[in-house]
Short mmCIF file of C-alpha atoms in Angstrom, two decimals:
data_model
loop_
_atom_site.label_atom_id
_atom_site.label_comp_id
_atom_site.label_asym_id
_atom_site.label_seq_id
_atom_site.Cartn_x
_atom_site.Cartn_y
_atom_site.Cartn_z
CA UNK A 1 74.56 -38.58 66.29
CA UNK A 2 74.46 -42.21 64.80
CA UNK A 3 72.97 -40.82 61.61
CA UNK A 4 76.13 -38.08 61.18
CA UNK A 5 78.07 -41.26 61.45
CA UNK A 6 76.16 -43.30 58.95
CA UNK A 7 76.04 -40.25 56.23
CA UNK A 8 80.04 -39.75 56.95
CA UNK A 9 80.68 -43.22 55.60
CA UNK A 10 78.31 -43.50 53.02
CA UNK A 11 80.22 -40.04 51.59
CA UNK A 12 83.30 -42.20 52.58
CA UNK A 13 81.70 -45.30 50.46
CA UNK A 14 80.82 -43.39 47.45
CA UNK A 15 84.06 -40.99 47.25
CA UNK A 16 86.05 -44.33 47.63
CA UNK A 17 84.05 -45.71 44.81
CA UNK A 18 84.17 -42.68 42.38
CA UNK A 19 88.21 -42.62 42.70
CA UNK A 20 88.37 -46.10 42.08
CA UNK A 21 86.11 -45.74 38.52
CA UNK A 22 88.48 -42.48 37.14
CA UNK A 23 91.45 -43.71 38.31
CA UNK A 24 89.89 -47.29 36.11
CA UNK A 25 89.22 -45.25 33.40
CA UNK A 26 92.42 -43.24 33.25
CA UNK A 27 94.36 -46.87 33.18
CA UNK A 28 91.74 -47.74 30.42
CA UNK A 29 92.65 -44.42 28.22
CA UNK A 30 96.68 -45.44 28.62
CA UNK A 31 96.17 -48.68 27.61
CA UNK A 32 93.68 -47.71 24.53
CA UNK A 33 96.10 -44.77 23.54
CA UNK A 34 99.49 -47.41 23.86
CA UNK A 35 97.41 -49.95 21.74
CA UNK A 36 96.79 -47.68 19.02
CA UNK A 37 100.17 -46.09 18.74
CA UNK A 38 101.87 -49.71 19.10
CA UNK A 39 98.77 -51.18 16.02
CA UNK A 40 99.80 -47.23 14.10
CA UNK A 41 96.34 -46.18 13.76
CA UNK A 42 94.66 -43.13 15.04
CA UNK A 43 92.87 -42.90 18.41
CA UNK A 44 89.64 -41.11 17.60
CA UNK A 45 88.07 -38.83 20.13
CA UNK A 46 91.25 -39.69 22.58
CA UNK A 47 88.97 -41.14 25.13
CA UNK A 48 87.35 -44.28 26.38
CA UNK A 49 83.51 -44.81 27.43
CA UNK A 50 82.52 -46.78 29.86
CA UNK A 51 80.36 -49.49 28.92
CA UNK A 52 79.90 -51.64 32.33
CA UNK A 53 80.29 -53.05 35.63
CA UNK A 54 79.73 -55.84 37.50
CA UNK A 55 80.98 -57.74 40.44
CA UNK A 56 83.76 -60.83 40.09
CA UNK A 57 85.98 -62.51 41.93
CA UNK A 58 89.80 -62.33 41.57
CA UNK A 59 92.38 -64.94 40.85
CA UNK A 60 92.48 -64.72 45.07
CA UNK A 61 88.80 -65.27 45.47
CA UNK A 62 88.24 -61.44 46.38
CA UNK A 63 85.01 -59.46 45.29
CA UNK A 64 85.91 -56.75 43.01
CA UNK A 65 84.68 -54.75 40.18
CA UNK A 66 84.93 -55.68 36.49
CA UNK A 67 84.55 -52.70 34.76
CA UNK A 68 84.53 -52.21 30.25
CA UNK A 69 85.44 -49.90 28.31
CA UNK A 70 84.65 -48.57 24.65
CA UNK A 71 87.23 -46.76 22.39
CA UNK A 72 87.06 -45.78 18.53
CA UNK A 73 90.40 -45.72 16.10
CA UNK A 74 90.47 -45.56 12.73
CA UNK A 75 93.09 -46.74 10.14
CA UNK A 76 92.78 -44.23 7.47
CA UNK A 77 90.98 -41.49 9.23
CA UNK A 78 87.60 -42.36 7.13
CA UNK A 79 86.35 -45.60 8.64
CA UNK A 80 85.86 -46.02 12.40
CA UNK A 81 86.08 -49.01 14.55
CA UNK A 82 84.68 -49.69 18.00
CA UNK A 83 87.87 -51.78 20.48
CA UNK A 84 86.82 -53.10 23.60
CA UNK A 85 88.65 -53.59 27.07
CA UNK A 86 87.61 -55.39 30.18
CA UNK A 87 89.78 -53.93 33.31
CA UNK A 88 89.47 -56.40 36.62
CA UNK A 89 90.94 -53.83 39.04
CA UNK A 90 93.96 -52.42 37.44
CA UNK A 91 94.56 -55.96 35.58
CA UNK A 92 93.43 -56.40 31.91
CA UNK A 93 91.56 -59.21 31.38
CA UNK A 94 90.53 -58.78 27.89
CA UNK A 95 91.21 -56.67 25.30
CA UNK A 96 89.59 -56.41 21.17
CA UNK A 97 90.85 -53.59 19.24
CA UNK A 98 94.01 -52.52 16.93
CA UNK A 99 96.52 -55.26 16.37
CA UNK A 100 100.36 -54.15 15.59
CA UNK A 101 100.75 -54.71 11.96
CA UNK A 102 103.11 -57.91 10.79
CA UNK A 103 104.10 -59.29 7.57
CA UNK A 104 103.91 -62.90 7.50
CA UNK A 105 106.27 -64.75 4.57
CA UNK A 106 104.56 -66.72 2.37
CA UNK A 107 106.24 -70.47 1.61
CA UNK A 108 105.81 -71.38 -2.09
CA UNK A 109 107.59 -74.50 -2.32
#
């Protein structure tokens, strides 16, 4: 009996951690689709790849996941560039990829 309980929670343990990565990587592939419609480039493949985990701690001091993620996007539908996102939970912590495009005046005088 003791090892029906044990195998219930380890299915309970990995379940719990396999939601927790796609519902990651579904935040991940809003935030890389919002970036590139906000920067007006294409999102290439529509998708992100995960490229890692590890453990952190939280602002709070909590153990939690840190996972990264890989997305391509392209400005003229030739070239391809590689953006980068680090999720900490549902937070993002860091972010490389498309920038919104600004005009910034240039002072003569």
């Amino acid at each position: 009996m003791p090892s029906l309980i044990l195998l219930m929670i380890a299915g309970a343990a990995v379940f719990a951690y396999w939601n927790a990565a796609r519902a990651a990587a579904e935040h991940a592939k809003q935030l890389g689709r919002d970036a590139c419609a906000a920067a007006q480039v294409m999102w290439l493949d529509e998708s992100v790849h995960a490229a890692g985990i590890r453990v952190r701690r939280s602002e709070n001091g909590r153990l939690g996941f840190e996972r990264s993620f890989r997305f391509e996007y392209s400005y003229d539908g030739v070239d391809r560039h590689i953006g980068r996102m680090v999720l900490r939970g549902e937070k993002l912590v860091s972010f490389i990829g498309p920038a919104k495009p600004s005009a910034t005046p240039i002072n003569l005088h």
